[in-house]
Amino acid sequence: MHFQTSTLLKLLPLLQLGWASPTLKTRNSSSCAPGYYVPNIGNFDLQLPIGSDGKPQTVSGSDLTGCDGFQDPDWFYWDADTKSIVMKAPPSSSDCVKTTNSKHCRTEFRETNPKSWSASGTNKMTVSLTVVTADDGSHGTVIGQVFSAEYSKPVAELYYSPSGDIYIGVEQSTDGGDSDFTQVGNVPQGTAFTYELSYSDDNLTVSLNGGDAQSFETSQLDNPDSYFKFGDYNQGEDVDSQVDVTSIDVVHNYNYLSPKEEAMTYSQLPLPEGITSRQIDLSSFGHLSFHILEAGSPSNPLILLLHGFPMLAYSWRRIMLPLANAGYYVVAPDQRGYGRTTGWDVRPYTEVDLHTFSTTIFVRDMLAVVSALGFTKVKCVVGIDAGGVTAGGCAVIRPDVFESVMLLTHPFNGSPTLPFGVANREKQVETNDAAAVGQKTGSPSIHEQLAALGRKHYKWYYSTPDANAEMTSPTTPGGLNSFLRGYFYVKSASWAGNSPHPLEGGWTASELVKLPYYYIMPLEATMPESIHKLMANEAEEAVELSKEWLSDEDIEVYASEYSRTTFAGGLNWYRAYTDGKFKRGMDVFAGLKIKIPCAFIAGDKDWGTYQEPGTIEKMRDGTFCEDFRFFKMVKNAGHWIQQEKPKEVIEGILSLVKSLE
């Protein structure tokens, strides 16, 4: 994966933070957590010297940020006088908690966003700090590390001794425990200084106080993918250590390839004969470089197919040729955030601009593709799952371009509404449209109710900082391939546990918990863990039968693509969808219905039709759609209906487009 990103974690001077403001003056105390003053430590996890035997307490980045973020009065807190993060660690002779593979205790940050990076790019960590007390280890306290993500051993550790001597220990073996030590400088204890650790262009360097960089050989380690650590890693036996950090600057600048060059690095997709793959590079026009699959003659009317999550353009492979043979030019793009489409915002979780993952932007993307292909009209736009939201947006925003819309599995839940008639009320009443799943308004109460029942909503889980890593690198048996196999399986008709029906009680916790774990998850589980629970007692014969519509080769395509891109792009869509402020762009279309001919197809084993209570009924009764043509329920089909039952989907699409003639 090739991208550019810069993560700046500078501690700003108090005047820059606006301390003249009366509301902010109260924050100038140690009552606020370090994450209030250094919000971007959300890109790190924090390990502490406390916890249970063999399991030190680890605080995720999402729990470190904000005034109410994590702090500990003994080991980790903000000092308002020195304007620094105080990090303390006890010696090994204490009863501190260590990991099973370590002899020493630490209060230390570990980089998690990104979880790792290539040493062939540019990777620099600059830390300004004061070592208040160094431990009595042979080389002192470890204040920074480059750590291998491949073999879980240090590449290099930076040590600070009580004498002020600073050493770098560079590992000579991937087995660890064989470091070559070099003194790189001296700074008296209690004196502020700055170091820079860099692992760039396969070259490890260290510099102090902006001086010349000293270079060290790591070819013996094969220049592994790595990540940074920093803080207070006590190496001694009897002396406590304290490190006060005042500034952190982390920069990653990955080698960049042009869209054309990057496309040349991709493996060939196992496509049926007659379906071709290519890039439409619109980056020079301010758009993305879109990867598309296409079938049929461009002289025929255009049908546009929009996939959902965690699908790809590849997910339409079973219906493209029959539609093309019926006289249409069929195009399926990898949407923004997916597959081989490039140019979207790949910055870390805390930095990405979620406005670029809003519905209006996705509609703009499709208009750009249509225009680049030389079309001014689309005979039918077909959307499944999250792609249905984009397709619905296309229908509402540009009915002059899109002549009809077919939605699969995900009903259109209407255009937004604006506050009406509230100006003359004595007291403004906050809207609480519980049925609007995408709105944050009123959502905390439903989530609290679900939590009380031991459950949580998948869309809000997808919006959390840890979801991407948990899904891209599952800790469940079989890793990513098994997770994807299970995810596709349990949401299909192949899984006997699916018996969907309308939620008569509406958008309430008591009704939502009737949904399977892949929608309303166990409260403490990751998505891979939720799927693993559902698959635990599944008969192997039933799983084998599902390979008739989703082969091992197909799963490998999905696994290969998502291991390369991660799920971040798709999950950013959910983050924008579940936070109302990123949906405000659609307010200019408030109250508009879908006016073009519209139809809906779903499987009778798909809960997707009912997960937002009342929406399918409003599509059919004219509330959301002025010209609703038909609702087709396909027997023995689940959520992946175009893969499970392609014949029925093809018939439905052709029925809709033929009705336009």
XYZ file of C-alpha atoms in Angstrom:
661
model
C 0.000 0.000 0.000
C 1.432 3.330 -1.009
C 0.293 6.531 0.601
C 1.463 9.731 2.177
C 0.570 10.778 5.666
C 1.921 13.113 8.302
C 1.020 12.837 11.968
C 1.892 15.907 14.006
C 1.591 15.605 17.766
C 3.005 18.961 18.828
C 2.173 20.338 22.234
C 1.008 23.867 21.453
C 1.953 26.818 23.697
C -0.841 27.825 26.033
C -1.482 31.091 24.205
C -2.002 29.135 20.998
C -4.556 27.004 22.775
C -6.507 30.158 23.622
C -5.883 30.391 27.331
C -7.203 33.964 27.322
C -10.645 32.432 27.091
C -12.314 32.188 30.533
C -13.744 28.787 29.638
C -10.303 27.410 28.912
C -8.484 28.820 31.933
C -10.003 26.118 34.092
C -8.122 23.579 31.999
C -4.714 24.945 33.053
C -4.321 22.327 35.747
C -3.362 18.723 36.132
C -7.057 17.813 36.421
C -7.161 17.315 32.655
C -5.612 14.222 31.143
C -2.525 14.456 28.904
C -4.740 13.671 25.941
C -6.465 17.042 26.302
C -3.198 18.842 25.605
C -1.871 16.259 23.152
C -4.998 14.968 21.374
C -3.085 13.013 18.749
C -1.721 10.518 21.247
C -4.853 8.769 20.041
C -2.500 7.227 17.462
C -0.794 5.261 20.248
C -1.708 2.726 22.902
C -0.260 3.164 26.396
C 1.171 0.291 28.468
C 1.370 0.770 32.245
C 3.258 -1.094 35.003
C 0.004 -2.086 36.695
C -2.654 -4.675 35.939
C -2.957 -8.411 36.528
C -0.157 -10.956 36.547
C 1.444 -11.136 33.107
C -1.108 -8.688 31.691
C -0.125 -5.037 32.140
C -2.918 -2.531 31.763
C -3.089 -1.205 28.216
C -5.066 1.919 27.375
C -6.221 2.348 23.789
C -5.632 5.594 21.966
C -9.350 6.347 21.875
C -9.415 6.350 25.692
C -6.435 8.698 26.006
C -7.861 11.762 24.272
C -9.843 14.647 25.774
C -9.864 16.253 29.207
C -11.624 13.197 30.603
C -9.193 10.821 28.939
C -7.124 8.345 30.872
C -4.608 9.474 33.476
C -3.084 7.848 36.531
C -1.802 9.876 39.513
C 1.126 7.516 40.043
C 2.352 6.713 36.553
C 0.880 8.940 33.832
C -0.430 12.490 34.138
C -0.079 16.085 32.938
C 2.142 18.528 34.848
C 0.756 22.033 34.293
C 3.907 23.678 35.658
C 6.368 21.965 33.299
C 3.766 21.601 30.550
C 4.745 17.999 30.034
C 3.427 14.463 30.136
C 4.874 12.800 33.239
C 5.680 9.122 32.690
C 6.999 7.062 35.613
C 8.080 3.415 35.806
C 9.232 1.251 38.750
C 12.248 -1.121 38.730
C 12.066 -4.873 38.210
C 12.528 -5.559 41.946
C 9.141 -3.982 42.637
C 5.819 -5.751 42.319
C 5.155 -4.013 39.004
C 3.328 -5.909 36.278
C 5.334 -7.070 33.270
C 4.416 -8.912 30.105
C 5.266 -12.606 30.083
C 8.157 -11.991 27.675
C 9.717 -9.038 29.514
C 11.851 -8.697 32.638
C 11.110 -4.998 33.056
C 8.228 -2.597 33.567
C 7.257 0.417 31.559
C 4.980 3.368 31.040
C 5.341 3.498 27.300
C 3.483 4.490 24.161
C 3.173 2.053 21.265
C 2.262 3.317 17.818
C -0.995 1.790 16.556
C -2.110 4.137 13.796
C -0.537 3.023 11.579
C 0.075 -0.335 13.216
C 3.228 -0.729 11.137
C 5.061 0.837 8.215
C 7.674 -0.032 5.642
C 11.278 0.916 6.356
C 11.604 1.767 2.659
C 9.511 4.905 3.170
C 10.249 7.938 5.339
C 9.525 7.348 9.035
C 10.694 9.786 11.701
C 9.881 10.237 15.383
C 11.106 13.387 17.119
C 10.651 13.597 20.897
C 11.481 16.523 23.188
C 11.843 15.420 26.783
C 13.592 15.667 30.116
C 14.838 12.562 31.902
C 14.190 13.548 35.518
C 15.495 10.256 36.889
C 17.217 7.464 34.984
C 17.190 3.897 36.289
C 20.197 1.803 37.321
C 20.220 -0.513 34.318
C 23.481 -1.173 32.485
C 22.692 1.474 29.881
C 19.809 3.218 31.634
C 16.182 3.866 30.703
C 14.824 3.132 27.229
C 13.253 6.373 25.993
C 12.512 5.407 22.387
C 12.334 2.340 20.152
C 11.993 1.204 16.591
C 10.193 -2.110 17.014
C 9.772 -4.850 14.425
C 6.175 -5.719 13.583
C 7.359 -8.893 11.863
C 9.189 -10.730 14.645
C 8.143 -8.744 17.763
C 11.663 -7.730 18.758
C 13.348 -4.322 18.821
C 15.186 -3.079 15.775
C 16.815 -0.420 17.934
C 16.421 1.038 21.432
C 17.569 4.461 22.626
C 18.899 4.437 26.216
C 19.514 7.255 28.706
C 21.912 6.526 31.605
C 22.196 8.329 34.989
C 25.458 9.916 33.814
C 23.634 11.519 30.921
C 25.258 9.243 28.357
C 22.862 8.286 25.572
C 23.286 4.959 23.773
C 21.576 3.260 20.881
C 21.333 -0.511 20.961
C 20.837 -2.052 17.515
C 19.738 -5.681 17.346
C 21.985 -8.041 15.411
C 19.555 -10.963 15.266
C 15.837 -11.418 14.675
C 15.827 -13.626 17.787
C 16.594 -10.569 19.936
C 18.925 -10.233 22.903
C 22.018 -9.450 20.817
C 22.353 -5.683 20.641
C 25.362 -3.685 19.504
C 25.629 -0.546 21.689
C 27.005 2.806 20.535
C 27.155 6.040 22.539
C 25.534 8.816 20.511
C 25.815 11.744 22.943
C 25.528 13.103 26.477
C 22.915 15.348 28.082
C 23.023 15.999 31.851
C 20.176 14.443 33.809
C 17.346 16.919 34.338
C 18.193 18.856 31.152
C 15.707 19.120 28.299
C 16.779 17.743 24.921
C 15.385 16.413 21.654
C 16.118 13.191 19.814
C 15.076 12.007 16.378
C 14.811 8.328 15.488
C 14.468 7.709 11.760
C 14.020 4.481 9.837
C 13.822 5.721 6.264
C 14.948 4.331 2.924
C 16.007 1.182 4.840
C 18.458 3.304 6.838
C 18.344 3.652 10.642
C 19.604 6.965 12.041
C 19.553 8.906 15.310
C 20.328 12.559 15.997
C 20.330 14.737 19.118
C 19.257 18.374 19.372
C 19.162 18.825 15.614
C 22.746 17.679 15.130
C 24.163 15.400 12.468
C 22.436 12.055 12.068
C 24.390 8.919 12.929
C 23.621 5.902 10.756
C 23.412 2.228 11.784
C 23.240 -1.001 9.793
C 20.064 -3.126 9.949
C 20.449 -5.298 6.845
C 21.060 -8.247 9.173
C 17.398 -7.851 10.183
C 16.200 -7.566 6.569
C 14.802 -4.070 7.281
C 11.475 -5.281 8.708
C 8.156 -3.444 8.780
C 8.163 -1.640 12.126
C 6.481 0.859 14.446
C 7.649 3.407 17.027
C 7.592 3.292 20.821
C 8.539 6.027 23.271
C 8.285 6.874 26.952
C 9.759 5.375 30.115
C 10.898 1.742 29.857
C 12.732 1.031 33.134
C 15.693 -1.354 32.684
C 16.956 -1.277 36.288
C 16.531 -3.369 39.402
C 16.222 -0.869 42.252
C 15.679 2.703 40.986
C 12.432 4.318 39.808
C 12.616 6.277 36.559
C 10.766 9.369 35.352
C 10.597 10.846 31.863
C 8.757 14.118 31.152
C 7.720 14.456 27.493
C 7.015 17.936 26.126
C 6.802 17.391 22.365
C 6.192 14.518 19.976
C 6.385 14.702 16.208
C 5.798 11.585 14.110
C 6.041 11.699 10.326
C 5.389 8.928 7.824
C 5.887 9.556 4.132
C 5.349 6.392 2.140
C 6.759 5.900 -1.321
C 4.182 7.161 -3.821
C 3.302 5.587 -7.136
C 1.137 7.215 -9.767
C -2.283 5.567 -10.216
C -1.048 4.009 -13.466
C 2.122 2.671 -11.802
C 0.176 1.346 -8.834
C -2.341 -0.401 -11.093
C 0.552 -2.260 -12.709
C 1.449 -3.807 -9.334
C -1.948 -5.477 -8.873
C -2.465 -9.157 -9.523
C -4.930 -10.125 -12.247
C -8.470 -10.712 -11.027
C -10.015 -14.127 -11.863
C -12.797 -12.644 -13.985
C -15.164 -14.524 -16.306
C -14.265 -14.145 -19.962
C -15.985 -11.053 -21.325
C -15.501 -8.930 -18.198
C -12.496 -6.616 -18.303
C -10.725 -4.522 -15.689
C -9.154 -1.081 -16.112
C -8.351 2.217 -14.395
C -9.998 5.541 -15.198
C -7.476 8.016 -13.828
C -9.233 11.303 -13.101
C -6.687 12.475 -10.520
C -5.489 15.299 -12.769
C -9.091 16.584 -12.827
C -9.355 16.636 -9.040
C -11.085 13.263 -8.763
C -9.972 9.732 -7.926
C -8.367 7.100 -10.091
C -11.302 4.705 -10.420
C -10.943 0.992 -10.963
C -13.846 -0.399 -12.962
C -15.038 -3.721 -14.325
C -16.960 -3.530 -17.587
C -18.860 -5.791 -19.956
C -20.732 -5.153 -23.182
C -20.464 -2.489 -25.842
C -20.117 1.203 -24.843
C -22.572 1.947 -27.644
C -25.348 0.376 -25.554
C -27.305 1.998 -22.681
C -25.336 2.130 -19.426
C -26.151 0.158 -16.286
C -24.070 1.185 -13.255
C -23.539 -1.312 -10.410
C -22.535 -0.025 -6.946
C -21.252 -2.487 -4.354
C -21.521 -2.276 -0.558
C -19.430 -3.375 2.438
C -17.262 -5.415 2.528
C -17.777 -6.024 -1.159
C -15.921 -4.896 -4.282
C -16.634 -4.325 -7.961
C -15.729 -8.024 -8.176
C -18.947 -8.821 -6.279
C -20.956 -8.156 -9.485
C -19.059 -10.736 -11.577
C -22.014 -13.156 -11.733
C -24.539 -10.741 -13.259
C -22.474 -8.511 -15.556
C -22.266 -10.735 -18.654
C -25.974 -11.659 -18.758
C -26.896 -7.970 -18.513
C -24.380 -7.159 -21.252
C -25.784 -9.946 -23.430
C -29.230 -8.397 -22.984
C -27.992 -5.267 -24.763
C -26.443 -3.081 -22.074
C -23.033 -1.633 -21.269
C -22.418 -2.724 -17.684
C -19.913 -0.959 -15.428
C -19.032 -1.768 -11.807
C -16.537 0.539 -10.067
C -14.617 -0.036 -6.867
C -16.138 2.731 -4.790
C -14.182 5.350 -2.852
C -12.282 3.580 -0.065
C -12.313 0.163 -1.717
C -10.218 -2.135 -3.845
C -8.150 -0.638 -6.632
C -9.684 2.818 -6.672
C -7.063 5.238 -5.341
C -6.700 8.860 -4.337
C -9.086 8.866 -1.373
C -8.040 10.136 2.063
C -5.859 7.455 3.669
C -4.687 9.482 6.640
C -4.913 7.937 10.136
C -8.186 7.646 12.031
C -7.805 10.944 13.895
C -6.795 12.938 10.811
C -8.945 11.699 7.922
C -11.514 14.168 6.558
C -14.802 12.313 6.924
C -16.601 14.897 4.803
C -14.946 13.152 1.847
C -16.924 10.000 2.699
C -20.359 11.636 2.669
C -23.210 10.672 0.346
C -22.852 13.775 -1.807
C -19.186 12.974 -2.460
C -20.020 9.387 -3.437
C -22.668 10.678 -5.849
C -20.122 13.103 -7.286
C -17.741 10.171 -7.793
C -20.327 8.305 -9.840
C -21.132 11.373 -11.928
C -17.399 11.695 -12.655
C -17.198 8.054 -13.786
C -20.295 8.360 -15.969
C -18.996 11.531 -17.583
C -15.513 10.086 -18.132
C -17.103 7.135 -19.938
C -18.801 9.574 -22.316
C -22.372 9.192 -21.043
C -24.922 11.784 -20.011
C -27.576 9.225 -19.060
C -27.583 6.030 -17.007
C -30.388 3.623 -17.823
C -30.306 2.144 -14.318
C -28.140 2.607 -11.229
C -28.130 -0.498 -9.040
C -26.920 -0.365 -5.446
C -26.561 -3.049 -2.808
C -26.003 -2.549 0.922
C -24.026 0.706 1.448
C -23.969 1.056 -2.334
C -27.733 1.395 -2.107
C -27.283 4.605 -0.132
C -25.159 6.010 -2.958
C -27.646 4.777 -5.567
C -30.503 6.402 -3.654
C -28.492 9.609 -3.474
C -27.923 9.485 -7.230
C -31.666 9.137 -7.772
C -32.571 12.057 -5.504
C -29.805 14.454 -6.532
C -29.568 13.867 -10.302
C -32.797 12.426 -11.733
C -31.777 14.073 -15.019
C -28.852 11.638 -15.310
C -30.139 8.455 -13.676
C -33.282 7.149 -15.366
C -34.132 4.415 -12.849
C -32.810 2.965 -9.610
C -32.754 -0.598 -8.303
C -31.947 -1.116 -4.634
C -30.832 -4.473 -3.264
C -30.975 -5.467 0.438
C -30.857 -1.874 1.803
C -34.104 0.128 1.567
C -33.934 3.859 0.883
C -34.613 5.590 4.209
C -35.606 8.948 2.805
C -34.058 12.350 2.324
C -33.227 14.363 5.449
C -35.761 16.611 7.112
C -35.222 20.133 8.415
C -36.668 21.597 11.646
C -40.151 22.826 10.732
C -42.184 25.392 12.632
C -39.861 25.516 15.622
C -39.020 29.231 15.431
C -42.135 30.302 17.317
C -41.933 27.743 20.078
C -41.030 29.031 23.518
C -38.648 26.126 23.985
C -36.763 24.371 21.219
C -37.422 20.650 21.253
C -34.600 18.423 20.108
C -35.523 16.019 17.351
C -35.393 12.368 18.286
C -36.100 10.443 15.121
C -35.176 7.017 16.410
C -35.834 5.367 13.078
C -33.087 7.403 11.424
C -30.248 5.017 12.066
C -27.688 7.363 10.586
C -28.524 10.266 12.915
C -26.673 10.801 16.162
C -29.720 12.578 17.593
C -31.119 10.425 20.361
C -28.640 7.640 19.659
C -26.850 7.602 23.040
C -30.004 6.398 24.790
C -30.519 3.509 22.389
C -26.875 2.519 22.765
C -27.123 2.656 26.540
C -30.206 0.462 26.369
C -28.428 -2.016 24.108
C -25.398 -2.033 26.412
C -27.647 -2.854 29.345
C -28.709 -5.913 27.363
C -25.105 -6.825 26.605
C -25.215 -5.763 22.948
C -24.073 -2.976 20.606
C -24.944 -1.814 17.084
C -22.539 -2.866 14.342
C -22.586 0.498 12.552
C -21.316 2.248 15.647
C -18.742 -0.479 16.254
C -17.533 0.057 12.687
C -17.044 3.719 13.615
C -14.616 3.019 16.488
C -10.834 3.550 16.266
C -9.994 -0.120 16.757
C -12.434 -1.697 14.295
C -10.139 -1.526 11.275
C -7.193 -3.246 12.952
C -9.451 -5.822 14.602
C -10.997 -6.751 11.265
C -7.905 -6.526 9.065
C -5.799 -8.604 11.473
C -8.283 -10.823 13.332
C -7.040 -12.767 16.337
C -9.704 -15.415 15.756
C -8.690 -18.791 14.252
C -7.938 -18.699 10.543
C -7.259 -14.972 10.403
C -8.677 -12.747 7.680
C -9.694 -15.501 5.249
C -11.734 -17.346 7.877
C -13.302 -14.127 9.117
C -14.418 -13.184 5.607
C -15.692 -16.684 4.893
C -17.711 -16.589 8.097
C -18.990 -13.051 7.542
C -20.282 -13.811 4.062
C -21.686 -17.146 5.239
C -23.736 -16.019 8.251
C -25.326 -13.145 6.305
C -26.378 -15.496 3.510
C -29.205 -17.978 3.105
C -26.646 -20.734 3.695
C -26.766 -20.016 7.434
C -29.799 -21.616 9.033
C -29.873 -18.974 11.768
C -31.425 -16.332 9.514
C -35.209 -16.024 9.890
C -35.864 -12.309 9.303
C -39.144 -10.544 9.981
C -40.310 -6.954 10.538
C -39.475 -5.432 13.932
C -42.995 -4.573 15.018
C -41.820 -2.593 18.039
C -39.744 -0.224 15.932
C -36.337 1.244 16.743
C -36.027 0.008 20.343
C -33.347 -1.981 22.104
C -35.781 -4.774 22.929
C -36.541 -5.179 19.213
C -33.006 -4.678 17.913
C -31.586 -7.478 20.073
C -33.627 -9.877 17.945
C -31.129 -9.245 15.150
C -28.182 -11.645 14.821
C -24.734 -10.890 16.225
C -23.508 -9.567 12.876
C -25.921 -6.636 13.273
C -26.367 -6.286 17.033
C -23.075 -7.552 18.385
C -22.105 -8.869 21.824
C -21.068 -5.827 23.825
C -17.423 -6.764 24.390
C -16.794 -8.591 21.104
C -15.029 -7.512 17.946
C -16.728 -8.272 14.647
C -14.408 -11.254 13.962
C -15.201 -12.564 17.457
C -18.937 -12.110 16.842
C -18.693 -14.062 13.593
C -16.566 -16.740 15.249
C -19.287 -17.232 17.874
C -21.896 -17.747 15.144
C -19.656 -20.150 13.215
C -18.494 -22.166 16.236
C -20.915 -25.063 15.794
C -21.585 -24.748 12.074
C -21.525 -27.969 10.071
C -18.635 -28.166 7.624
C -20.946 -29.604 4.959
C -23.134 -26.482 5.047
C -20.102 -24.221 4.704
C -18.880 -26.309 1.769
C -22.228 -25.892 0.007
C -21.904 -22.105 0.232
C -18.774 -22.358 -1.909
C -21.063 -22.921 -4.893
C -21.726 -19.173 -4.919
C -18.546 -17.992 -3.123
C -15.529 -20.162 -3.863
C -12.236 -20.254 -2.000
C -10.762 -18.388 -4.972
C -13.367 -15.655 -4.481
C -12.561 -15.394 -0.769
C -8.887 -15.079 -1.650
C -9.708 -12.090 -3.880
C -11.461 -10.328 -0.997
C -8.725 -11.252 1.491
C -5.972 -10.114 -0.852
C -7.626 -6.767 -1.548
C -8.503 -5.984 2.074
C -5.138 -7.095 3.432
C -3.623 -4.560 1.030
C -6.011 -1.642 1.582
C -7.378 -2.567 5.036
C -11.064 -1.903 5.790
C -10.387 1.751 6.678
C -12.004 3.241 3.571
C -15.246 1.348 3.980
C -15.320 2.010 7.717
C -14.853 5.736 7.110
C -18.168 5.627 5.243
C -19.823 4.226 8.393
C -18.172 6.921 10.505
C -19.643 9.600 8.253
C -23.010 7.809 8.156
C -23.347 7.576 11.946
C -22.330 11.177 12.654
C -24.931 13.718 11.588
C -22.505 16.565 10.991
C -21.016 14.715 8.032
C -24.471 14.299 6.466
C -25.404 17.965 6.388
C -24.529 18.216 2.706
C -27.731 16.311 1.918
C -29.829 18.921 3.741
C -30.115 20.943 0.531
C -32.206 18.043 -0.799
C -34.391 17.874 2.333
C -37.841 16.458 1.727
C -37.168 15.299 -1.829
C -38.452 11.912 -2.912
C -37.040 9.527 -5.455
C -39.009 10.576 -8.530
C -37.515 8.197 -11.091
C -38.809 4.612 -11.409
C -37.600 2.609 -8.431
C -37.659 -1.051 -7.384
C -36.366 -3.151 -4.502
C -35.123 -6.740 -4.388
C -34.130 -8.665 -1.279
C -33.690 -12.215 -0.082
C -36.158 -13.817 2.268
C -33.211 -14.771 4.506
C -31.813 -11.236 4.701
C -32.320 -9.166 7.839
C -31.154 -6.092 5.906
C -34.710 -5.419 4.730
C -35.881 -4.929 8.312
C -32.889 -3.602 10.255
C -34.234 -0.042 9.881
C -37.891 -0.527 10.867
C -40.499 1.006 8.586
C -38.244 2.023 5.690
C -39.352 -0.581 3.159
C -42.985 0.245 3.919
C -42.325 3.951 3.251
C -40.661 3.106 -0.042
C -43.742 1.193 -1.131
C -46.463 3.569 0.091
C -45.127 6.654 -1.713
C -43.558 8.379 1.290
C -40.025 8.030 -0.080
C -40.567 7.035 -3.735
C -43.058 8.583 -6.172
C -42.826 5.823 -8.793
C -42.217 2.555 -6.968
C -42.530 -0.249 -9.513
C -42.151 -3.480 -7.522
C -40.793 -5.261 -4.439
C -39.351 -8.682 -5.179
C -38.580 -11.103 -2.346
C -36.298 -13.900 -3.562
C -36.625 -17.267 -1.849
C -33.558 -18.840 -0.263
C -31.427 -15.735 -0.732
C -29.528 -13.755 1.869
C -27.705 -10.445 1.978
C -25.334 -11.151 -0.937
C -28.210 -11.680 -3.316
C -26.387 -10.841 -6.564
C -23.863 -13.572 -5.743
C -26.278 -16.084 -4.204
C -29.134 -15.716 -6.725
C -27.781 -13.899 -9.793
C -30.541 -15.131 -12.127
C -33.308 -13.552 -10.056
C -31.423 -10.259 -9.723
C -30.774 -10.135 -13.467
C -34.455 -10.728 -14.155
C -35.421 -7.952 -11.753
C -33.039 -5.391 -13.248
C -34.143 -6.213 -16.791
C -37.783 -6.010 -15.754
C -37.230 -2.493 -14.427
C -35.249 -1.174 -17.401
C -37.599 -2.773 -19.943
C -40.515 -1.018 -18.245
C -38.923 2.317 -19.176
C -39.313 1.638 -22.901
